[in-house]
Coordinates of N, CA and C in Angstrom, one line a residue:
X1 N -34.2 82.8 -176.6 CA -32.9 82.2 -176.4 C -32.0 83.1 -175.6
X2 N -31.3 82.6 -174.7 CA -30.4 83.4 -173.9 C -29.1 83.7 -174.6
X3 N -28.3 84.6 -174.1 CA -27.0 84.9 -174.7 C -25.9 84.7 -173.7
X4 N -24.6 84.8 -174.2 CA -23.5 84.6 -173.3 C -22.5 85.7 -173.6
X5 N -22.0 86.3 -172.5 CA -21.0 87.3 -172.6 C -19.8 86.9 -171.7
X6 N -18.9 86.2 -172.3 CA -17.8 85.5 -171.6 C -16.5 85.8 -172.4
X7 N -15.4 86.2 -171.7 CA -14.1 86.5 -172.3 C -13.1 85.7 -171.5
X8 N -12.2 85.0 -172.1 CA -11.0 84.4 -171.5 C -9.8 84.8 -172.3
X9 N -8.9 85.4 -171.5 CA -7.6 85.9 -172.1 C -6.4 85.4 -171.4
X10 N -5.4 85.1 -172.1 CA -4.1 84.9 -171.5 C -3.1 85.8 -172.1
X11 N -2.5 86.7 -171.3 CA -1.6 87.7 -171.9 C -0.7 88.3 -170.9
X12 N 0.1 89.3 -171.3 CA 1.0 90.0 -170.5 C 0.6 91.4 -170.0
X13 N 0.8 91.7 -168.8 CA 0.3 93.0 -168.2 C 1.2 94.1 -168.8
X14 N 0.6 95.1 -169.3 CA 1.4 96.2 -169.9 C 2.0 97.2 -169.0
X15 N 1.4 97.4 -167.8 CA 1.9 98.3 -166.8 C 1.2 98.0 -165.5
X16 N 1.8 98.4 -164.4 CA 1.3 98.2 -163.1 C -0.2 98.7 -163.0
X17 N -1.1 98.0 -162.3 CA -2.5 98.5 -162.3 C -2.6 99.9 -161.7
X18 N -3.5 100.7 -162.3 CA -3.9 102.0 -161.8 C -5.0 101.7 -160.8
X19 N -4.8 102.0 -159.6 CA -5.8 101.7 -158.5 C -6.3 103.0 -157.9
X20 N -7.7 103.1 -157.7 CA -8.2 104.2 -157.0 C -9.4 103.7 -156.2
X21 N -9.7 104.5 -155.2 CA -10.8 104.1 -154.3 C -12.0 105.1 -154.5
X22 N -13.1 104.6 -154.7 CA -14.3 105.4 -154.9 C -15.0 105.7 -153.6
X23 N -16.2 106.3 -153.6 CA -17.0 106.5 -152.4 C -17.2 105.2 -151.6
X24 N -17.2 105.4 -150.3 CA -17.4 104.2 -149.4 C -16.3 103.2 -149.5
X25 N -15.1 103.5 -150.0 CA -14.0 102.6 -150.0 C -14.0 101.6 -151.1
X26 N -14.8 101.7 -152.1 CA -14.9 100.7 -153.1 C -13.6 100.9 -154.0
X27 N -12.9 99.8 -154.2 CA -11.6 99.8 -154.9 C -11.9 99.4 -156.4
X28 N -11.2 100.1 -157.3 CA -11.2 99.7 -158.7 C -9.8 99.8 -159.3
X29 N -9.4 98.8 -160.1 CA -8.1 98.7 -160.7 C -8.3 98.6 -162.2
X30 N -7.4 99.2 -162.9 CA -7.4 99.2 -164.4 C -6.0 98.9 -164.9
X31 N -5.8 98.0 -165.9 CA -4.5 97.8 -166.5 C -4.8 97.3 -167.9
X32 N -3.8 97.3 -168.8 CA -3.9 96.8 -170.1 C -3.2 95.4 -170.2
X33 N -3.8 94.5 -170.9 CA -3.3 93.2 -171.1 C -3.0 93.0 -172.6
X34 N -1.8 92.5 -172.9 CA -1.5 92.3 -174.3 C -1.6 90.8 -174.7
X35 N -2.3 90.5 -175.8 CA -2.3 89.2 -176.3 C -1.7 89.2 -177.7
X36 N -0.9 88.2 -178.0 CA -0.1 88.2 -179.2 C -0.3 86.9 -180.0
X37 N -0.7 87.1 -181.3 CA -0.8 86.0 -182.2 C 0.6 85.9 -182.9
X38 N 1.2 84.8 -182.8 CA 2.6 84.7 -183.4 C 2.5 84.7 -184.9
X39 N 3.6 85.3 -185.5 CA 3.7 85.4 -187.0 C 4.0 84.0 -187.5
X40 N 4.0 84.0 -188.8 CA 4.3 82.7 -189.5 C 4.7 83.0 -190.9
X41 N 5.2 81.9 -191.6 CA 5.6 82.0 -193.0 C 4.6 81.2 -193.8
X42 N 4.0 81.9 -194.8 CA 3.0 81.2 -195.7 C 3.8 80.3 -196.7
X43 N 3.1 79.4 -197.3 CA 3.7 78.4 -198.2 C 4.5 79.1 -199.4
X44 N 4.0 80.3 -199.7 CA 4.7 81.0 -200.8 C 5.9 81.8 -200.3
X45 N 6.2 81.7 -199.0 CA 7.4 82.4 -198.5 C 7.1 83.8 -197.9
X46 N 5.8 84.2 -198.0 CA 5.4 85.5 -197.4 C 5.5 85.4 -195.9
X47 N 6.1 86.4 -195.3 CA 6.2 86.5 -193.8 C 5.0 87.2 -193.3
X48 N 4.3 86.6 -192.3 CA 3.2 87.3 -191.7 C 3.7 87.6 -190.3
X49 N 3.8 88.9 -189.9 CA 4.4 89.3 -188.6 C 3.4 89.0 -187.4
X50 N 4.0 89.0 -186.2 CA 3.2 88.9 -185.0 C 2.2 90.0 -185.0
X51 N 1.1 89.7 -184.3 CA 0.0 90.7 -184.2 C -0.4 90.8 -182.7
X52 N -0.3 92.0 -182.1 CA -0.6 92.2 -180.7 C -1.9 93.0 -180.5
X53 N -2.8 92.6 -179.7 CA -4.0 93.3 -179.3 C -3.9 93.7 -177.9
X54 N -4.3 94.9 -177.5 CA -4.3 95.4 -176.2 C -5.8 95.4 -175.6
X55 N -6.0 94.9 -174.5 CA -7.3 94.8 -173.9 C -7.3 95.6 -172.5
X56 N -8.3 96.4 -172.4 CA -8.5 97.2 -171.1 C -9.2 96.2 -170.1
X57 N -8.5 96.0 -169.0 CA -9.0 95.1 -167.9 C -9.5 96.0 -166.7
X58 N -10.6 95.7 -166.2 CA -11.2 96.4 -165.0 C -11.5 95.4 -163.9
X59 N -11.0 95.7 -162.7 CA -11.3 94.8 -161.6 C -11.9 95.7 -160.5
X60 N -12.8 95.1 -159.8 CA -13.6 95.8 -158.7 C -13.4 95.1 -157.4
X61 N -13.5 95.9 -156.3 CA -13.6 95.5 -154.9 C -12.4 94.6 -154.5
X62 N -12.6 93.4 -154.0 CA -11.5 92.6 -153.4 C -10.6 92.1 -154.5
X63 N -11.1 92.0 -155.7 CA -10.2 91.6 -156.9 C -9.3 92.7 -157.2
X64 N -9.8 93.9 -157.1 CA -8.9 95.1 -157.4 C -7.9 95.3 -156.3
X65 N -8.2 95.0 -155.1 CA -7.3 95.1 -153.9 C -6.2 94.0 -154.1
X66 N -6.6 92.9 -154.5 CA -5.6 91.8 -154.8 C -4.7 92.2 -155.9
X67 N -5.2 92.8 -157.0 CA -4.3 93.2 -158.1 C -3.4 94.3 -157.6
X68 N -3.8 95.2 -156.8 CA -3.0 96.3 -156.3 C -1.8 95.7 -155.6
X69 N -2.0 94.7 -154.9 CA -0.9 94.0 -154.1 C 0.0 93.1 -154.9
X70 N -0.5 92.4 -155.9 CA 0.2 91.3 -156.5 C 0.5 91.4 -158.0
X71 N -0.3 92.2 -158.8 CA -0.2 92.3 -160.2 C 0.8 93.4 -160.6
X72 N 1.8 93.0 -161.5 CA 2.8 93.9 -161.9 C 3.0 93.8 -163.4
X73 N 3.6 94.8 -164.0 CA 4.0 94.8 -165.4 C 4.8 93.6 -165.7
X74 N 4.5 93.0 -166.9 CA 5.2 91.9 -167.5 C 4.7 90.5 -167.0
X75 N 3.9 90.5 -165.9 CA 3.4 89.2 -165.5 C 2.4 88.6 -166.6
X76 N 2.4 87.3 -166.7 CA 1.5 86.7 -167.6 C 0.3 86.2 -166.7
X77 N -0.9 86.7 -167.2 CA -2.1 86.4 -166.4 C -3.2 85.7 -167.3
X78 N -4.0 84.9 -166.6 CA -5.2 84.4 -167.1 C -6.3 85.3 -166.6
X79 N -7.1 85.8 -167.4 CA -8.2 86.7 -167.0 C -9.5 86.2 -167.6
X80 N -10.5 86.1 -166.8 CA -11.8 85.6 -167.2 C -12.8 86.7 -166.8
X81 N -13.7 87.0 -167.7 CA -14.7 88.0 -167.3 C -15.7 88.2 -168.4
X82 N -16.3 89.5 -168.5 CA -17.3 89.8 -169.5 C -16.9 91.1 -170.2
X83 N -17.4 91.3 -171.4 CA -17.2 92.6 -172.1 C -18.3 93.6 -171.7
X84 N -17.8 94.8 -171.6 CA -18.7 95.9 -171.3 C -18.2 97.1 -172.1
X85 N -19.1 97.8 -172.8 CA -18.8 99.0 -173.5 C -19.4 100.2 -172.8
X86 N -18.5 101.2 -172.6 CA -19.0 102.5 -172.0 C -19.0 103.5 -173.1
X87 N -20.0 104.4 -173.1 CA -20.1 105.5 -174.0 C -20.2 106.8 -173.3
X88 N -19.5 107.9 -173.7 CA -19.6 109.2 -173.1 C -19.2 110.3 -174.1
X89 N -19.5 111.5 -173.8 CA -19.2 112.6 -174.7 C -18.1 113.5 -174.1
X90 N -17.2 113.8 -175.0 CA -16.1 114.7 -174.5 C -15.8 115.6 -175.7
X91 N -15.8 116.9 -175.4 CA -15.5 118.0 -176.4 C -16.3 117.8 -177.7
X92 N -17.6 117.4 -177.5 CA -18.5 117.3 -178.6 C -18.4 116.0 -179.3
X93 N -17.5 115.1 -178.9 CA -17.3 113.9 -179.6 C -17.8 112.7 -178.8
X94 N -18.5 111.8 -179.4 CA -18.9 110.6 -178.7 C -17.8 109.6 -178.6
X95 N -17.5 109.2 -177.4 CA -16.4 108.3 -177.2 C -16.9 106.9 -176.7
X96 N -16.2 105.8 -177.1 CA -16.6 104.5 -176.7 C -15.4 103.7 -176.3
X97 N -15.5 102.9 -175.2 CA -14.4 102.1 -174.8 C -15.0 100.7 -174.4
X98 N -14.4 99.7 -174.9 CA -14.8 98.3 -174.6 C -13.8 97.8 -173.6
X99 N -14.3 97.3 -172.5 CA -13.4 96.8 -171.4 C -13.8 95.4 -171.0
X100 N -12.9 94.7 -170.4 CA -13.1 93.3 -169.9 C -13.3 93.6 -168.4
X101 N -14.5 93.3 -167.9 CA -14.8 93.3 -166.4 C -14.4 92.0 -165.9
X102 N -13.2 91.9 -165.2 CA -12.7 90.6 -164.7 C -13.5 90.1 -163.6
X103 N -13.7 88.7 -163.6 CA -14.3 88.0 -162.5 C -13.4 87.0 -161.9
X104 N -12.3 86.6 -162.6 CA -11.4 85.6 -162.1 C -10.0 86.0 -162.8
X105 N -9.0 86.0 -161.9 CA -7.6 86.3 -162.4 C -6.6 85.3 -161.8
X106 N -5.7 84.8 -162.6 CA -4.7 83.9 -162.1 C -3.3 84.4 -162.6
X107 N -2.3 84.4 -161.8 CA -1.0 84.7 -162.2 C -0.4 83.4 -162.8
X108 N 0.0 83.4 -164.0 CA 0.6 82.3 -164.7 C 2.1 82.3 -164.7
X109 N 2.7 83.5 -164.7 CA 4.1 83.7 -164.7 C 4.5 85.0 -164.1
X110 N 5.5 85.0 -163.2 CA 6.0 86.2 -162.6 C 7.5 86.4 -163.1
X111 N 7.8 87.6 -163.6 CA 9.2 87.8 -163.9 C 10.1 87.6 -162.7
X112 N 11.4 87.4 -162.9 CA 12.4 87.1 -161.9 C 12.3 88.1 -160.7
X113 N 12.1 89.4 -161.0 CA 12.2 90.4 -159.9 C 11.0 90.2 -158.9
X114 N 10.0 89.5 -159.3 CA 8.8 89.3 -158.4 C 8.8 87.9 -157.8
X115 N 9.8 87.0 -158.0 CA 9.8 85.6 -157.6 C 10.3 85.4 -156.2
X116 N 11.1 86.3 -155.7 CA 11.8 86.1 -154.4 C 11.0 86.6 -153.2
X117 N 9.7 86.6 -153.3 CA 8.9 87.1 -152.2 C 8.2 88.4 -152.5
X118 N 7.6 88.9 -151.5 CA 6.8 90.1 -151.7 C 7.5 91.4 -151.4
X119 N 8.8 91.3 -151.0 CA 9.5 92.5 -150.7 C 9.6 93.5 -151.9
X120 N 9.5 93.0 -153.1 CA 9.6 93.9 -154.3 C 8.2 94.5 -154.6
X121 N 7.2 94.2 -153.9 CA 5.9 94.7 -154.2 C 5.6 96.0 -153.5
X122 N 4.6 96.8 -153.9 CA 4.4 98.1 -153.3 C 3.8 98.0 -151.9
X123 N 3.1 96.9 -151.6 CA 2.5 96.8 -150.2 C 2.9 95.4 -149.7
X124 N 4.2 95.3 -149.1 CA 4.6 94.0 -148.7 C 3.8 93.5 -147.5
X125 N 3.7 92.2 -147.4 CA 3.1 91.5 -146.3 C 4.1 90.5 -145.8
X126 N 4.5 90.6 -144.5 CA 5.5 89.8 -144.0 C 5.1 88.3 -144.0
X127 N 6.0 87.4 -144.4 CA 5.8 86.0 -144.3 C 4.6 85.5 -145.0
X128 N 4.1 86.1 -146.1 CA 2.9 85.6 -146.8 C 3.3 85.2 -148.2
X129 N 2.8 84.1 -148.6 CA 3.0 83.6 -149.9 C 2.2 84.4 -150.9
X130 N 2.7 84.6 -152.1 CA 1.9 85.3 -153.1 C 0.7 84.4 -153.6
X131 N -0.5 84.8 -153.4 CA -1.6 84.0 -153.9 C -1.6 84.0 -155.4
X132 N -1.8 82.9 -156.0 CA -1.7 82.8 -157.5 C -3.0 83.1 -158.2
X133 N -4.1 83.2 -157.4 CA -5.4 83.3 -158.0 C -6.3 84.2 -157.1
X134 N -7.2 84.9 -157.8 CA -8.2 85.7 -157.1 C -9.5 85.7 -157.9
X135 N -10.6 85.7 -157.2 CA -11.9 85.7 -157.9 C -12.8 86.5 -157.1
X136 N -13.9 87.0 -157.7 CA -14.9 87.7 -157.0 C -15.6 86.7 -156.1
X137 N -15.7 87.2 -154.8 CA -16.4 86.3 -153.8 C -17.6 87.0 -153.3

C-alpha cells in the first residue's frame, strides 16, 4: 500500500522570507507561517483560549524567487506541500526540525501597505501586477 505526504495550511506569515542563493544560483526561501485555532467557551463556562502553531516553510528555486519578491510579513497564504524532517548534530546534541516543503503558494490577503502596487516591495517591477499564485513548474 502506498502512502501520502501532503500538507495544506492557511495562515499568516510571521516575518519576511529569509532568502539565500546556493551554489549554481539555486534560490531557497524560509519563513514561518502561523495557524490559529480560535478559542471557545465550553458549556460549563470554561474559556478555552486561542491556540497558535508555527510552521517552518521552505521554498526552492522559482517558488523561492517568487516569495522573495511578493511574500511579506502579515500576509495570509495558502501553502500546499509535503512534510520533511531534517536531523543534525550540534554541540553533541541531536537536533530535529520538521519543515513544510512548499509546492504551491497562493496569496489570500495582503495588508494595506502591500495593496497599492509593488513599490512597497523590496524588488519592485514597474507596471507589473502582483501574481497571486506560484507553483513549482
